[in-house]
XYZ file of C-alpha atoms in Angstrom:
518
model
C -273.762 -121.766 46.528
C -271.464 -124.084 47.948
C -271.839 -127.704 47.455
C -270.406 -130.786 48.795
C -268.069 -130.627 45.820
C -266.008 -127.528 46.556
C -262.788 -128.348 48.143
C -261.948 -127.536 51.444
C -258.861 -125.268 49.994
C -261.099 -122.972 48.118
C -263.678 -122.639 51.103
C -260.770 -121.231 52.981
C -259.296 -118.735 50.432
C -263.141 -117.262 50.035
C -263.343 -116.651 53.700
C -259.994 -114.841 53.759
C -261.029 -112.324 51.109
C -264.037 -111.533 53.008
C -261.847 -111.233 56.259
C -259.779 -108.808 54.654
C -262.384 -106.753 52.627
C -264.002 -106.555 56.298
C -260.853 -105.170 57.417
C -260.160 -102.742 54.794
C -263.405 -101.224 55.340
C -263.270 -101.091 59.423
C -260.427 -99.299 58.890
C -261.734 -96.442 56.177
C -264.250 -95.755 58.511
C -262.134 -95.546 61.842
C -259.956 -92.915 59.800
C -259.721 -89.612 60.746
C -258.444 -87.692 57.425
C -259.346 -87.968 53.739
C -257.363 -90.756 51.209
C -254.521 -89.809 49.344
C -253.249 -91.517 46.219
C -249.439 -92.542 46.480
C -246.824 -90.149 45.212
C -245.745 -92.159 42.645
C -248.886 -92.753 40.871
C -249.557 -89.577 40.850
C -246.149 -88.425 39.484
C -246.424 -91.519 36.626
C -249.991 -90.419 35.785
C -248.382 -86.458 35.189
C -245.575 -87.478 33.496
C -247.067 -90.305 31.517
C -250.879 -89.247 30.890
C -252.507 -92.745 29.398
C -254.591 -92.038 26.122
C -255.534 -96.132 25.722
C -255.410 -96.560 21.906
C -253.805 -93.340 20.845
C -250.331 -94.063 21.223
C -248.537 -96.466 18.957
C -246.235 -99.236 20.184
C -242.454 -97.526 19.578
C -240.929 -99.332 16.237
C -237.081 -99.362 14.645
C -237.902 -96.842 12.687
C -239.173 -94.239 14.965
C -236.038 -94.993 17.530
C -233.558 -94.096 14.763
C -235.305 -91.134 13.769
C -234.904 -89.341 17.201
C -231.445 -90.041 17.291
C -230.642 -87.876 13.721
C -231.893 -84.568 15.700
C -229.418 -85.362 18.885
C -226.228 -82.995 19.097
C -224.315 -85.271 20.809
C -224.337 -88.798 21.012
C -223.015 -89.877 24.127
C -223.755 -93.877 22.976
C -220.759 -93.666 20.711
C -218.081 -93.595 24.354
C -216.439 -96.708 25.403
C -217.724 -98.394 28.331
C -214.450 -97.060 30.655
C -214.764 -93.906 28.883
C -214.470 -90.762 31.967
C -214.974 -87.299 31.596
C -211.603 -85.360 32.549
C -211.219 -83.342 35.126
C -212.637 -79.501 34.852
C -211.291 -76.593 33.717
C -210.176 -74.182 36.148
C -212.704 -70.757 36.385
C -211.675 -68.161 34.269
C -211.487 -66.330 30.647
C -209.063 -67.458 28.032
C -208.908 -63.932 26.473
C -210.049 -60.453 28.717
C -210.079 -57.174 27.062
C -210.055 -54.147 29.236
C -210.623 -50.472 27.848
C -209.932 -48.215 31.161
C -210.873 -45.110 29.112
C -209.003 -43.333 31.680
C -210.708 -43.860 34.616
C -208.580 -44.190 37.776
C -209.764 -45.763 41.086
C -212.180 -47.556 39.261
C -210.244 -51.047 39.665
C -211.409 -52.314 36.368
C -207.807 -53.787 35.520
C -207.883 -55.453 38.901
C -210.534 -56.692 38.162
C -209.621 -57.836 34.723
C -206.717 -59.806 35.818
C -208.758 -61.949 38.441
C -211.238 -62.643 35.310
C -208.245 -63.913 33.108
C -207.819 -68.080 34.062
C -204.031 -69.630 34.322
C -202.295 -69.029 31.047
C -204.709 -66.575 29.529
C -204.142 -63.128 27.737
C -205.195 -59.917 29.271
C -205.437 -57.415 26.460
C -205.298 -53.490 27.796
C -206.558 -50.680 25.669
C -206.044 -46.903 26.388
C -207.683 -45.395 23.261
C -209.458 -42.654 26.106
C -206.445 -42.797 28.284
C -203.951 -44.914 30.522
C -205.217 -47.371 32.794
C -204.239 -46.598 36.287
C -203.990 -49.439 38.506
C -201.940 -52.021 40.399
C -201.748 -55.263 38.787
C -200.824 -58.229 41.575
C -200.134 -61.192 39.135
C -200.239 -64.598 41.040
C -200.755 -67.052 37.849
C -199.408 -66.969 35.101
C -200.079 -64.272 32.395
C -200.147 -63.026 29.028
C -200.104 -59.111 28.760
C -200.623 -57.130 25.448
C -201.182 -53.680 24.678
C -203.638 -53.214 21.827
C -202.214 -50.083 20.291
C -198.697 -51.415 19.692
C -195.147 -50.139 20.974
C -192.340 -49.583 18.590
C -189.101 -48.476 20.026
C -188.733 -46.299 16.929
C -191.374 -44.138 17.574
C -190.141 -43.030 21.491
C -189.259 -39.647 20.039
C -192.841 -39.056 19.519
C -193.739 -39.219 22.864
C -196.359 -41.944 23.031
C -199.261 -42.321 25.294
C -198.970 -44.656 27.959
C -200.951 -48.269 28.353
C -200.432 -48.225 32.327
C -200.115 -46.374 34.548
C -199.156 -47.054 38.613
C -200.460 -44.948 41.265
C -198.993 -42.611 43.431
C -196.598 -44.731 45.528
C -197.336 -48.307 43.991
C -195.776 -50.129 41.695
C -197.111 -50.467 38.151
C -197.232 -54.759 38.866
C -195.982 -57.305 41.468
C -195.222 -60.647 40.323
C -195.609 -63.862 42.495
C -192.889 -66.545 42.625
C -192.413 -69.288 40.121
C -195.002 -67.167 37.921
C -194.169 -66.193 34.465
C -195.374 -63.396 32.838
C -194.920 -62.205 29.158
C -195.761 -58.428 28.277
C -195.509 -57.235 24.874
C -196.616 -54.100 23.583
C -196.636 -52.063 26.199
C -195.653 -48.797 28.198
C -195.310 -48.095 31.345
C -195.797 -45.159 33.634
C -194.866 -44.258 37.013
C -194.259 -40.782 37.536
C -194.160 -40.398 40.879
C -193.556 -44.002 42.178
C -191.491 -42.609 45.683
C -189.688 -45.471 47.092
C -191.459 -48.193 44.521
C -190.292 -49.945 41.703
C -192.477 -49.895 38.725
C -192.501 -53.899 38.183
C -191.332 -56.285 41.566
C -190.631 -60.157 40.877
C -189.365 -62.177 43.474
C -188.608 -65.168 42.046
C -190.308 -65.050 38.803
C -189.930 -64.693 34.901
C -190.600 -62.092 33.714
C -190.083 -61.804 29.651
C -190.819 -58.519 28.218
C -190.573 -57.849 24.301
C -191.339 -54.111 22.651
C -192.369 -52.211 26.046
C -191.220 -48.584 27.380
C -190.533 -47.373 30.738
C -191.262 -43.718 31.903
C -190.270 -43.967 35.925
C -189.466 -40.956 38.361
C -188.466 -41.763 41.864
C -185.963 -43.316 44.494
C -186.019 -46.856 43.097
C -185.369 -49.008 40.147
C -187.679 -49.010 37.086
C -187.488 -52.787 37.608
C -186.541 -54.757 40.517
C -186.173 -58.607 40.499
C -185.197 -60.441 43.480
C -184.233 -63.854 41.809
C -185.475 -65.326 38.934
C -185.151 -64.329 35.616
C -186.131 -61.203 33.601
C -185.554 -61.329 29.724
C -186.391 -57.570 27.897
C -185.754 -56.866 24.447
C -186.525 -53.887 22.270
C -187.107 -51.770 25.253
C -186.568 -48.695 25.959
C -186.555 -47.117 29.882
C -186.686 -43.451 31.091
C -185.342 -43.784 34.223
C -185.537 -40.574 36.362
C -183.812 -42.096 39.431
C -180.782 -41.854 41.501
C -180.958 -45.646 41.547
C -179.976 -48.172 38.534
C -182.760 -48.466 36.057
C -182.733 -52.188 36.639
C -181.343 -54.068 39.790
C -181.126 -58.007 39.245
C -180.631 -59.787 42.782
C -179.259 -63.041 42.324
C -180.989 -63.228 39.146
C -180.631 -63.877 35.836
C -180.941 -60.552 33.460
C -180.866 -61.176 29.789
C -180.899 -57.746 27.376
C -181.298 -57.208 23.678
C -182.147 -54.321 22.005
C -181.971 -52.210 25.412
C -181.819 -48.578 25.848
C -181.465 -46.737 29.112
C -181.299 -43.275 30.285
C -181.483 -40.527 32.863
C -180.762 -42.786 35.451
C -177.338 -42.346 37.855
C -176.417 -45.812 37.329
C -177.193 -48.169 34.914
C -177.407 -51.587 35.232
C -177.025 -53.200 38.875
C -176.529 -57.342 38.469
C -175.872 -59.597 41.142
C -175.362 -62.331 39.241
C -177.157 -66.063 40.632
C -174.742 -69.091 40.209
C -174.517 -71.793 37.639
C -176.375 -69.193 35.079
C -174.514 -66.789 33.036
C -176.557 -62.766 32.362
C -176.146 -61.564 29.008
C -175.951 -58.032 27.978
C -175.580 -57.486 24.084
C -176.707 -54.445 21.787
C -177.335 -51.802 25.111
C -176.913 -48.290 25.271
C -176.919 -46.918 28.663
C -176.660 -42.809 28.612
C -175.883 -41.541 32.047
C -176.271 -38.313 33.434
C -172.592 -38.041 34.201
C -173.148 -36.591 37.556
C -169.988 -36.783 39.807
C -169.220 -39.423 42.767
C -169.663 -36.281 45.091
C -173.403 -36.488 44.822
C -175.439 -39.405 45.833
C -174.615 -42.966 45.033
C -171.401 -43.659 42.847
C -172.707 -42.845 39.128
C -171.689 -46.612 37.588
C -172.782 -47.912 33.967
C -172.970 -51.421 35.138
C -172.304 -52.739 38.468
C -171.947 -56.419 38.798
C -171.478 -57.206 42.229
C -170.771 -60.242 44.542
C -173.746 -62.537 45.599
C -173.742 -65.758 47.701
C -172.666 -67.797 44.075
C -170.320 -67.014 41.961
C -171.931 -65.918 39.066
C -170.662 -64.841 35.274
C -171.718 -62.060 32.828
C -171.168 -61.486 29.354
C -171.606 -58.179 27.595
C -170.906 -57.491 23.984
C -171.395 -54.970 21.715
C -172.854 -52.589 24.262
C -172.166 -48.855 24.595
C -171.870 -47.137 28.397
C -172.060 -43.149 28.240
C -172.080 -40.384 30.406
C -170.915 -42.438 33.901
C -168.257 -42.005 36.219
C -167.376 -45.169 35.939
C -168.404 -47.353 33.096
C -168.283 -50.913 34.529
C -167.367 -51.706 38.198
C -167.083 -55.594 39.103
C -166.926 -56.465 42.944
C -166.804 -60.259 42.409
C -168.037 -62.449 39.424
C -166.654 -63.480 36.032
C -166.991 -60.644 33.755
C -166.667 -61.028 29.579
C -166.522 -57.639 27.636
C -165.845 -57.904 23.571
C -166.835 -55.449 21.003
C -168.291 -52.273 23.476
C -167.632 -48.559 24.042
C -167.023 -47.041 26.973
C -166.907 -43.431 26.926
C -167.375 -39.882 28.697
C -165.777 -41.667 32.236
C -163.304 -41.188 34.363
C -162.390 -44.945 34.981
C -163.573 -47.366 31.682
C -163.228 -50.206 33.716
C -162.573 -50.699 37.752
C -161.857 -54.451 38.641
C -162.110 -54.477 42.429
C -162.404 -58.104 42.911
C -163.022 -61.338 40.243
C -162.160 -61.712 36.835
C -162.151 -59.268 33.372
C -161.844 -60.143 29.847
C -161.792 -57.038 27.698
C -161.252 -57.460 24.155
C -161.631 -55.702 21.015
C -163.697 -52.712 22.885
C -163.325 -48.892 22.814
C -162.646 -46.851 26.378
C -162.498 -43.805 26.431
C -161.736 -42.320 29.935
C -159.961 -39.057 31.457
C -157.863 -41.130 33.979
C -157.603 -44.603 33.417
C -159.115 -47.134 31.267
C -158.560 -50.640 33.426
C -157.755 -50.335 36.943
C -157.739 -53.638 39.128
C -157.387 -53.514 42.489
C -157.560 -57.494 43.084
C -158.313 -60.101 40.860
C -157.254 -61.466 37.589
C -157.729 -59.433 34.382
C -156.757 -59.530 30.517
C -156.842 -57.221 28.243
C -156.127 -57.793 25.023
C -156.966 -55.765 21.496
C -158.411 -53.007 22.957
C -158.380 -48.245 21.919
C -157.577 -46.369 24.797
C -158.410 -42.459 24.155
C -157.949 -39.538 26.262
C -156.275 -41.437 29.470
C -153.607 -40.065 31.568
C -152.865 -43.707 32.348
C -154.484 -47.042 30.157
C -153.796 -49.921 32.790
C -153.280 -49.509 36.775
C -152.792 -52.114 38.896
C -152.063 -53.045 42.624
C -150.000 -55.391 44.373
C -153.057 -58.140 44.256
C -154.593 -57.890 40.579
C -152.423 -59.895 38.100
C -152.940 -57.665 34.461
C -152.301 -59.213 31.025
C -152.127 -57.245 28.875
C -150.980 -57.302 24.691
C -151.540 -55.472 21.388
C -153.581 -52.399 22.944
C -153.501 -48.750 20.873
C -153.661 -45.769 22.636
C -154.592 -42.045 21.323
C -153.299 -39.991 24.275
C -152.057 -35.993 24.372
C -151.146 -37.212 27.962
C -149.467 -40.377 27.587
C -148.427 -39.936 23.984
C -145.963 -36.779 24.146
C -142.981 -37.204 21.850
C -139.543 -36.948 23.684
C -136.332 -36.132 21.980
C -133.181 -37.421 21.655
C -130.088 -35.465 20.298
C -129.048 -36.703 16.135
C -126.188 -35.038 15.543
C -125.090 -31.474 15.952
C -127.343 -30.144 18.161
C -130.471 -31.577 16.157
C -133.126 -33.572 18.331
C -135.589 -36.197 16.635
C -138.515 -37.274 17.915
C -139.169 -40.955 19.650
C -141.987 -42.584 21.722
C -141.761 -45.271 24.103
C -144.457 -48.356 24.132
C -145.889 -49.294 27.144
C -146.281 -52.808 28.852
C -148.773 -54.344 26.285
C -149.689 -50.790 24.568
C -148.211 -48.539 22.466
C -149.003 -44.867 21.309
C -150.598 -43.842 17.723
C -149.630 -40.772 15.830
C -152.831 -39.046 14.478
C -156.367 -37.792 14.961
C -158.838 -40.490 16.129
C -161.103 -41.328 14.222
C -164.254 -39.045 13.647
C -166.710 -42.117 12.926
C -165.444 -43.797 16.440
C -166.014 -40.497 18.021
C -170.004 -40.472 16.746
C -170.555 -43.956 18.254
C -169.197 -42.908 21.291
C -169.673 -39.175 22.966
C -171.087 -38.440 19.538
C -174.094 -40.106 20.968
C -174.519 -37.836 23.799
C -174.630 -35.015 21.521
C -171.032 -33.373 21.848
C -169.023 -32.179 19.799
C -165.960 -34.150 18.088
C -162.771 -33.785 20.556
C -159.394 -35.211 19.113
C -157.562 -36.965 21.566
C -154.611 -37.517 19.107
C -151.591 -36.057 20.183
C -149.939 -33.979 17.128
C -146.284 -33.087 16.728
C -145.781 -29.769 14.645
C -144.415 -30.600 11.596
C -143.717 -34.433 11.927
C -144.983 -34.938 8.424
C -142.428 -32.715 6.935
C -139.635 -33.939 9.544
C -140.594 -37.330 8.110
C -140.104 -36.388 4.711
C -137.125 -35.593 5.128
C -137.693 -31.923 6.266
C -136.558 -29.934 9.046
C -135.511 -30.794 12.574
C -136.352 -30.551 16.085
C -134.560 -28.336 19.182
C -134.104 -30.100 22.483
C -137.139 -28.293 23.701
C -139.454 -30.077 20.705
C -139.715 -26.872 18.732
C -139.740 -27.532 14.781
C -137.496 -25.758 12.476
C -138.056 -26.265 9.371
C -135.325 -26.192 6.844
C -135.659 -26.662 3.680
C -131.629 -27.439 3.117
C -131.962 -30.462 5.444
C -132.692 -32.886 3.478
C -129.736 -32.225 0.976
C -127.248 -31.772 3.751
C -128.035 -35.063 5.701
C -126.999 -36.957 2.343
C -122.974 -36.457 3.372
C -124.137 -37.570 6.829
C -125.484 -40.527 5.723
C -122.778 -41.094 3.731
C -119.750 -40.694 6.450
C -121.968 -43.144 8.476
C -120.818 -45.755 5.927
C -117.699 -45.689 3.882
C -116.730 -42.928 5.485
C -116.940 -43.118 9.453
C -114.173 -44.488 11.510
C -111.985 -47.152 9.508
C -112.919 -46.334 6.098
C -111.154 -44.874 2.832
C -111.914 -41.174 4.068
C -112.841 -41.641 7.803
C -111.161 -39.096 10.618
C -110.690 -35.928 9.620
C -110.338 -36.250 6.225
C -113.868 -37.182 6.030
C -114.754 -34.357 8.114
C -112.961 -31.693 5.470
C -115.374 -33.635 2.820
C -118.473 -32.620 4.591
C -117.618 -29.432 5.231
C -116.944 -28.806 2.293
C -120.164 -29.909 0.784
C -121.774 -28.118 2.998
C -120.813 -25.073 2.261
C -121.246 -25.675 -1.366
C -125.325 -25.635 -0.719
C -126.849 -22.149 -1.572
């Protein structure tokens, strides 16, 4: 009931709740479909069922012990704490067991799985894995069975294995690669190289090689490859390893059955480094094929350097050729060649080394070369050079049956001794060479000792004091001699010309000496 009383304000808000319940209910009845509740009441009424008095208001104590059973408590950051950015897709470590299995492309595959800077691991306990591996990141390889250089003679099983035609692994540029452990097959590779790198680094520690075809074991077309303790079985007309205009560093390297050796083009500003290397050649002759060369260092668009020590080069026509670059040789052998060293162009420094060559031992066509300290054996001549190389050459031995041939000059009476002359910065040695130099040298190819010595019959005794030589070189020995060159010496003091019994009084005395010896 509203009486006089009731404000005029109040009347009015009464009459607009009326007006809008009237509303509300005009339009529930105009509409067509049934009511729905709102989305998010029903979603709060799901997630947050309400059982009135049941739950207890949260407290201190309950807060704290929720936090005890969280793993992580991401409260503890600091307020401009970010996460960093995320790791790239990938496995840090992939193991692959091939078992054997070839056109399977389960070591393709394995290499895509590996992320940037991981470790593939291969394992050929059922066999060799046969595939191409394309690396475009960098890489870690291992073999899990182990390689020890030692152990080539027992013909071990190989870890990969390239297809017919493909290379055993490509490497991109500015990728770099270490593979330990390893060996390598690629028996009938045709015109491809077992490992390609252009432009990459490629370091390589205790792997083996087995390769049969027209090209290079390894072929790297810049960068840098580093191999030590390796051993390759190159079955190839080509050099076992061809670095163009890149950087080759060898330890511990042995090569053979290949028709050349080493092929460097060296890149500028870096110097190659050859040290402890046997390279055993197949000695085939210049005739056949490509020149058979130990090392060829050739001339690239830098002028690059090389340094080789204490290596040994076997069984090649010619054991170093250099056609352009800086080229440092100390401590080596160079044996079963006909040229030790060929300088066609550039610059030589050969110094306390072995050569041992049939023809010559340096020959320079152009460039500047010293040699210095170094055993010639078995050359007809130890240094030629042409109108353009400048040679320097000082305190070189030779052991020669060619160069080293005594010639005679007449004594007295028809009696010839023996003399040899030196050369320009060489001289000859009387004697066999040395057995222990020949085992480190062709001794290593399995032959049998050969003295290159050149031995005078009966210079022991003629330097004893027995004996004497014809103008021909033919020894007679005598054992008289040495009593009746006594008078001789004699006559050529006190009593030649101008002394007390000189003339022929001093030639009665001798006679007469003479003829007292039974």
């Amino acid at each position: 009931m509203i009486t006089h009383r009731t404000s005029n304000r109040t009347i009015l808000s009464l009459i607009g709740g009326a007006a809008a319940i009237a509303v509300a209910i005009t339009a529930f009845a105009m509409g067509d479909g049934p009511a729905h509740a709102q989305v998010a009441a029903k979603v709060e009424s799901q997630t947050r069922p309400n059982f009135g008095v049941l739950l207890d208001p949260p407290t201190r104590g309950s807060r704290n012990r929720r936090s005890q059973h969280r793993r992580y408590d991401y409260g503890q950051h600091r307020p401009d704490w970010r996460p960093g950015p995320l790791r790239p897709g990938g496995e840090e470590i992939v193991l692959i067991d091939c078992g054997g299995n070839p056109g399977t492309g389960a070591v393709e595959d394995a290499v895509r799985r590996v992320r940037p800077g991981g470790t593939l691991v291969i394992r050929a306990r059922g066999g060799a894995c046969v595939g191409w591996l394309n690396i475009d990141k960098p890489l870690t390889i291992i073999g899990e069975g182990g390689f020890d250089p030692r152990d080539w003679g027992s013909n071990p099983e190989p870890t990969l294995m390239a297809p017919d035609g493909l290379p055993c692994m490509t490497v991109s540029q500015g990728v770099r690669v270490e593979i330990r452990d390893m060996i390598f097959a690629s028996p009938r590779a045709g015109d491809a190289a077992c490992i390609v790198s252009y432009g990459a680094e490629i370091v390589l520690n205790r792997v083996a090689f087995r390769h049969g075809g027209d090209e290079a074991a390894i072929y790297a077309d810049g960068g840098l490859v580093d191999i030590r303790n390796a051993i390759i079985d190159a079955q190839t007309i080509a050099p076992a390893i061809v670095a163009d205009g890149a950087v080759l560093n060898a330890h511990e390297l042995a090569v053979t059955g290949a028709q050349s050796g080493l092929e460097i083009a060296p890149a500028g500003g870096q110097t190659s480094r050859l040290s402890n290397v046997t390279l055993k050649g197949t000695g085939a002759p210049n005739a056949f094929g490509p020149r058979s060369i130990g090392i060829v260092i050739r001339s690239g668009r830098e002028y690059g350097r090389v340094e080789i020590e204490n290596t040994a080069v076997l069984g090649y026509v010619e054991g170093v050729a250099i056609e352009g670059a800086s080229v440092n040789i100390a401590n080596s052998r160079i044996g079963r060649s006909d040229k030790g060293v060929v300088l066609y162009n550039g610059e030589l420094r050969l110094t306390d080394s072995r050569i041992r060559a049939s023809e010559v031992g340096v020959a320079a066509a152009s460039g500047h070369a010293v040699v210095a300290n170094n055993v010639f054996s078995g050359v007809r001549e130890v240094i030629y050079a042409e109108s353009r190389a400048s040679v320097e050459a000082s305190g070189n031995r030779v052991w020669s049956q060619y160069l080293c041939r005594a010639q005679f000059r007449d004594r007295y009476r028809g009696r010839y001794e023996p003399y040899w002359r030196d050369g320009d910065g060489w001289q000859c040695m009387y004697g066999a060479y040395p057995q222990n130099w020949w085992e480190s040298e062709d001794g290593l190819l399995g032959l049998p000792y050969q003295d290159d010595g050149y031995q005078l019959d009966g210079y022991r005794d003629y330097q004893s004091g027995i004996g004497y030589y014809t103008r021909e070189g033919q020894y007679v020995r005598d054992v008289g001699t040495l009593v009746r060159e006594r008078p001789r010496r004699i006559a050529s003091g006190p009593f030649s010309r101008g002394g007390r019994r000189g003339g022929f009084l001093g030639s009665l005395f001798l006679l007469r000496n003479s003829a007292s010896i039974p």
